[in-house]
Short mmCIF file of C-alpha atoms in Angstrom, two decimals:
data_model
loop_
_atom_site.label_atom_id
_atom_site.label_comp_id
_atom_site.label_asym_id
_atom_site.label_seq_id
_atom_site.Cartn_x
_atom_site.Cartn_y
_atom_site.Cartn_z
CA UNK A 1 39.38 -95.79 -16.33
CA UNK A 2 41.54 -92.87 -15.85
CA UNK A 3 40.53 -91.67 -19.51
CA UNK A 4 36.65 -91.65 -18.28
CA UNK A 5 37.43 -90.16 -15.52
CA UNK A 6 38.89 -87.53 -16.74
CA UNK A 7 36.07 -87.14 -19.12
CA UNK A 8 34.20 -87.53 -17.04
CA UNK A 9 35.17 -84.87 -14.86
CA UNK A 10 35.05 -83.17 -18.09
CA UNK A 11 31.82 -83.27 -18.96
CA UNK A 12 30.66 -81.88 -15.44
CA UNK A 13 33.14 -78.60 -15.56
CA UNK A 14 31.29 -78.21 -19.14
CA UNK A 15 28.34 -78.88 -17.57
CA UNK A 16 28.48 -76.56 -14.66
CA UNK A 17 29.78 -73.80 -17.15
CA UNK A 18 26.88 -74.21 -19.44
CA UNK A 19 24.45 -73.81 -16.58
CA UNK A 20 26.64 -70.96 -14.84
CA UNK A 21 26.89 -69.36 -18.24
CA UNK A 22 22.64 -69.93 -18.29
CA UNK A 23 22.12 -68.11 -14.90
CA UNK A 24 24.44 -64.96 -16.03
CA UNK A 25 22.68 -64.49 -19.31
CA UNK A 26 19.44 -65.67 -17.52
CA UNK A 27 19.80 -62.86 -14.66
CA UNK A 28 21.34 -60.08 -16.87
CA UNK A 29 18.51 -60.35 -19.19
CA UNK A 30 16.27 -59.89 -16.13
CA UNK A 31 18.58 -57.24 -15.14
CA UNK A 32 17.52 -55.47 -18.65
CA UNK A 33 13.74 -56.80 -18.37
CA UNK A 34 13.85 -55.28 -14.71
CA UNK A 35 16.11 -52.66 -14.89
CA UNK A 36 15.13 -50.49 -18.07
CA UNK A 37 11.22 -49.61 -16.85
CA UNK A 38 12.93 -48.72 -12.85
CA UNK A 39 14.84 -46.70 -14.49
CA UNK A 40 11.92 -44.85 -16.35
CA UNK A 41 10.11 -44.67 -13.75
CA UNK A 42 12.69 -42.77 -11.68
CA UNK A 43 12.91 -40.65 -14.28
CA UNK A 44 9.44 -39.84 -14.45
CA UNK A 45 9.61 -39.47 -10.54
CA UNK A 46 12.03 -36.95 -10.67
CA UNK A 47 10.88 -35.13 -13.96
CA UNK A 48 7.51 -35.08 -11.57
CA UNK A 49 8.51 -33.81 -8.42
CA UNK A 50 10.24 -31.02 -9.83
CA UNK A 51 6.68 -30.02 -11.68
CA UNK A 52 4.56 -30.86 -8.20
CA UNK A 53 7.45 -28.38 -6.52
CA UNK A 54 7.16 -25.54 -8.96
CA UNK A 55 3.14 -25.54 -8.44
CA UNK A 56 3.36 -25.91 -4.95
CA UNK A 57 6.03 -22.43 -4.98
CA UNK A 58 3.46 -21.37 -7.18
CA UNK A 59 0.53 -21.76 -5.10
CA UNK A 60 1.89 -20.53 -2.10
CA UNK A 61 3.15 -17.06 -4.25
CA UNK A 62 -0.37 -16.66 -5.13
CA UNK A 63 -1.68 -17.61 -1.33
CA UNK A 64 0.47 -14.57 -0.05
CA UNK A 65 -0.22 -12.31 -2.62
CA UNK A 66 -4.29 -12.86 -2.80
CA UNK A 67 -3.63 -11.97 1.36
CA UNK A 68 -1.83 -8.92 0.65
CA UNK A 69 -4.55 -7.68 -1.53
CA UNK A 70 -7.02 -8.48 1.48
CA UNK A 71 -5.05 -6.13 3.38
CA UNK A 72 -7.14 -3.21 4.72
CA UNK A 73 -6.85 0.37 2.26
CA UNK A 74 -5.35 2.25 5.28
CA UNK A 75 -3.03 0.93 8.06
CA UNK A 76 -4.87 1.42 11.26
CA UNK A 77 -3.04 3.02 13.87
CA UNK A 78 -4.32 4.42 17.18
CA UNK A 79 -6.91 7.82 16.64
CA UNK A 80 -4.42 10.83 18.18
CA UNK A 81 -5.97 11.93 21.27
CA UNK A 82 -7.06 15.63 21.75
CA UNK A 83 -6.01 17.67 24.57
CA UNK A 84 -9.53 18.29 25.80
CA UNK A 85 -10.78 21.56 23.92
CA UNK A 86 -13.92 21.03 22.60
CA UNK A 87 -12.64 22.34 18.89
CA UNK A 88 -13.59 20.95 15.54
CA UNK A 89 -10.62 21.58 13.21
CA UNK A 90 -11.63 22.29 9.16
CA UNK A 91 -9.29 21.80 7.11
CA UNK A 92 -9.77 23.81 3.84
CA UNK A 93 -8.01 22.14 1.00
CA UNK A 94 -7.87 23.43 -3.02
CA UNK A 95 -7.69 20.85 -5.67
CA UNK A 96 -6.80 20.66 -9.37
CA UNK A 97 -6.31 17.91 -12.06
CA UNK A 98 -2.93 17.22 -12.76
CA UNK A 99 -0.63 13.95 -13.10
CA UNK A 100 0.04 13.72 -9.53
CA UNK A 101 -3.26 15.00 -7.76
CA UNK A 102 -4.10 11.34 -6.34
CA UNK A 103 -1.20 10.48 -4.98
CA UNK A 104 -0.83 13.46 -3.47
CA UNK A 105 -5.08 13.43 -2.15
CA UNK A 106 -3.79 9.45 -0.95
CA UNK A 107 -1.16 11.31 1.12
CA UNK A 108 -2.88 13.97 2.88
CA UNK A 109 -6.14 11.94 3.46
CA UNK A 110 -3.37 9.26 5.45
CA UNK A 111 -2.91 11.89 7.58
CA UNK A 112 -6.05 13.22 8.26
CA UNK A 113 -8.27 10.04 8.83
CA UNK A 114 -5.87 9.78 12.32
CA UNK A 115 -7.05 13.26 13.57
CA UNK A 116 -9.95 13.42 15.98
CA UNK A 117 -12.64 15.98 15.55
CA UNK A 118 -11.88 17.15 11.66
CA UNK A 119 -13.89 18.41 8.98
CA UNK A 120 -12.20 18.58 5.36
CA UNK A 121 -13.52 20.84 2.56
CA UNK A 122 -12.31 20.21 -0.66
CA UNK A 123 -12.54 22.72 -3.46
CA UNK A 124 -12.10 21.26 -6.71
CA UNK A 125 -10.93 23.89 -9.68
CA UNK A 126 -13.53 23.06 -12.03
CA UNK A 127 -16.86 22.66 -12.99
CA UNK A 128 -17.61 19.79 -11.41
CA UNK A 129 -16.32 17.30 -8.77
CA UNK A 130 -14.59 14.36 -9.22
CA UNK A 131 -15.59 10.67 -8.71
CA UNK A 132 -11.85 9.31 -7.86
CA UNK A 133 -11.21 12.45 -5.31
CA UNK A 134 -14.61 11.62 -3.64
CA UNK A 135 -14.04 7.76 -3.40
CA UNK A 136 -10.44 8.98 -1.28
CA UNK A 137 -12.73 11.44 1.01
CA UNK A 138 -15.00 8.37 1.25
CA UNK A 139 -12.39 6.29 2.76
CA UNK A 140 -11.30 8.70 5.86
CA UNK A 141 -14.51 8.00 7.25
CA UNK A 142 -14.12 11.97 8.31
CA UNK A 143 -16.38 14.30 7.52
CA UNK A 144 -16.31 16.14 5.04
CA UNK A 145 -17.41 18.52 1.77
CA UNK A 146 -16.68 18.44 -1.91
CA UNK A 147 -17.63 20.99 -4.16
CA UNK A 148 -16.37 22.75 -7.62
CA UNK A 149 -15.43 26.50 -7.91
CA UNK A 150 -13.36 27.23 -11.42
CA UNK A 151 -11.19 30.40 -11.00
CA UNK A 152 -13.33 33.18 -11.45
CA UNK A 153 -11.81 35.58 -14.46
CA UNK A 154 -9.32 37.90 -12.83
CA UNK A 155 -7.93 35.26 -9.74
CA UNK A 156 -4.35 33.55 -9.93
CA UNK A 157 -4.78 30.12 -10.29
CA UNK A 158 -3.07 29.41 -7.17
CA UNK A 159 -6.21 28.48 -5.08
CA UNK A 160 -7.26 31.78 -3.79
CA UNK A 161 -10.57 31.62 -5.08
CA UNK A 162 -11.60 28.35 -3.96
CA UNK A 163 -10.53 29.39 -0.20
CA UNK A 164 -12.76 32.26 -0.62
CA UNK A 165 -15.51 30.34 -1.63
CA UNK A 166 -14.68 27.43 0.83
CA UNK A 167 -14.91 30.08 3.48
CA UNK A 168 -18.41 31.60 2.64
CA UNK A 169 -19.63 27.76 2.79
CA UNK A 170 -18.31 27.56 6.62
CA UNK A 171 -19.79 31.22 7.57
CA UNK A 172 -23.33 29.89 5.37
CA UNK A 173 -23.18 26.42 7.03
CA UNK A 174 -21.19 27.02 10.62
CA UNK A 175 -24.01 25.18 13.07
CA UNK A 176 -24.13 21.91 10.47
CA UNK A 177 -19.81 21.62 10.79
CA UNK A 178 -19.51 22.09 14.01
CA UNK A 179 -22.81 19.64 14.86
CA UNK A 180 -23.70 19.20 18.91
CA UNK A 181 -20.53 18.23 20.15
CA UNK A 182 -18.32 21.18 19.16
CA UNK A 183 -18.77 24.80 20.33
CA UNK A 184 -16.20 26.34 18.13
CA UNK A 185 -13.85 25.39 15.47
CA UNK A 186 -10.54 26.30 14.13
CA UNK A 187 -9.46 27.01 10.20
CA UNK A 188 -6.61 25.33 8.74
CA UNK A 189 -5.55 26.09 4.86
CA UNK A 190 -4.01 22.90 4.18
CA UNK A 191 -2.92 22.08 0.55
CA UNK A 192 -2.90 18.71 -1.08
CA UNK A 193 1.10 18.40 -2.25
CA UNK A 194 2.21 18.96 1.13
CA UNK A 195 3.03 16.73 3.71
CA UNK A 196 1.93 16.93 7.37
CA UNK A 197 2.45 15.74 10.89
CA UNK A 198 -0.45 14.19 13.14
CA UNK A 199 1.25 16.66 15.71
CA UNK A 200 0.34 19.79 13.65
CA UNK A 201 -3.29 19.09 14.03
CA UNK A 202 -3.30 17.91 17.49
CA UNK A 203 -0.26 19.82 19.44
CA UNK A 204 -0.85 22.91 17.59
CA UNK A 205 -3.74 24.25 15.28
CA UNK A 206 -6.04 22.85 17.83
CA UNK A 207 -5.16 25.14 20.34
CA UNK A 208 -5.05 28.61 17.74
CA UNK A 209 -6.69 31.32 19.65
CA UNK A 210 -7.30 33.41 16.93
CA UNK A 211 -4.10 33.27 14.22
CA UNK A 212 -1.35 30.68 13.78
CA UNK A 213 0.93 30.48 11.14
CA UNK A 214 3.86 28.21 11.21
CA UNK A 215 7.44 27.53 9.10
CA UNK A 216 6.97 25.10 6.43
CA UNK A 217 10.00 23.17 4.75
CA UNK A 218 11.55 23.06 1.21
CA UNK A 219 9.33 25.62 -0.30
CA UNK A 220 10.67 26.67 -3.73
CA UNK A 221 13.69 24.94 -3.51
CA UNK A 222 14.38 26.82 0.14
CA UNK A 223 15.34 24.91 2.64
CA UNK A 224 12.38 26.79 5.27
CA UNK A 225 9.79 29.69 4.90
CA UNK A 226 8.48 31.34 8.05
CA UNK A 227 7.56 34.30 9.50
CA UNK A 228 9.47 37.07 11.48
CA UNK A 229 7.57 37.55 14.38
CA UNK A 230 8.49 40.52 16.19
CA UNK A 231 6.86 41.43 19.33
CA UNK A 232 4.71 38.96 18.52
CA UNK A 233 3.43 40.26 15.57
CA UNK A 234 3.66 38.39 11.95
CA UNK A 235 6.32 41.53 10.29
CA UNK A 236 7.84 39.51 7.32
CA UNK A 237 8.09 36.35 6.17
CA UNK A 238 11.82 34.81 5.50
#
């Protein structure tokens, strides 16, 4: 009896063991069933989220950039206000091709679309006008006039002769500047590869009797030229 007992006793702890040693290999071999496509599938989660993030940066990059490029031409700013004088200001400006001509044109015409009460002329040195210059005149929404004058035989080529022609236009065509609402108007030689201050046009040449002439900054590698007035008379220029 003891002896079957003991084997008994045997046989169960052999028996439990076999079926314990049945549920481990049973549940690790669903551990590997289970486990092995979870962890694809994170993997594929993660390898995908970091693609769905990069075209979502990317989409919002190109969001903000196509809305830039909606952005208007010109900043709009508040028109300068005039100090009352019923004065047309026309601005005479010479023009020639070179490497930095449009740039320069962009500048100048920045500063002019903000002045009330302007007419530009712009002389091109040539034979004929250009299309990119006019498109920039276009966009002031001033008026204006664009014509070509090549340097007659004998001028500098420093703009002289287009002035003089720019000024027989005004003294052939002064009623269609100045229009109904202005009873006189004031000159202003004005060239394109400077840069100017609203206040010039409204605090100052607006208000020219009959001459003004003012300093002007960094001119051949001066610090300021302007004239000696004496008196007040124009004697020398320093």
């Amino acid at each position: 009896m003891p002896g079957n007992t003991i084997k008994v006793f045997g046989d169960k702890l052999e028996s439990q063991a076999l079926q314990k040693g049945c549920e481990e290999d049973i549940e690790k071999h669903c551990r590997r069933c289970i486990g092995k496509p979870t962890m694809r599938t994170l993997n594929k989660l993660r390898k995908y989220g970091i693609y769905v993030l990069f075209f979502m940066l990317l989409f919002a990059m190109v969001f903000q950039f196509s809305a830039d490029l909606r952005q208007p031409a010109y900043p709009v700013f508040k028109m300068a206000e005039t100090n009352g004088t019923n004065r047309i200001i026309i601005v005479v400006t010479p023009t020639y091709k070179r490497m930095t001509r449009i740039p320069d044109m962009l500048r100048m015409a920045n500063t002019l679309s903000h002045v009330k009460d302007l007419h530009w002329i712009v002389v091109e040195d040539g034979n004929r006008t250009i299309p990119a210059v006019e498109e920039i005149l276009k966009r002031t929404n001033l008026p204006y006039t664009y014509m070509a004058h090549k340097t007659a035989v004998g001028y500098p080529r420093r703009g002289w002769y287009q002035r003089t022609m720019a000024l027989k236009f005004i003294r052939s065509n002064t009623s269609q500047i100045l229009g109904k609402e202005h009873e006189e108007g004031v000159v202003y030689f004005g060239d394109d590869d400077n840069s100017y201050d609203i206040r010039l046009f409204t605090e100052y040449i607006r208000n020219v009797k009959t001459l003004g002439i003012w300093a002007v900054g960094l001119v051949g590698g001066t610090v300021v030229e302007a004239p000696k007035v004496i008196d007040g008379k124009v004697n020398a220029f320093t």
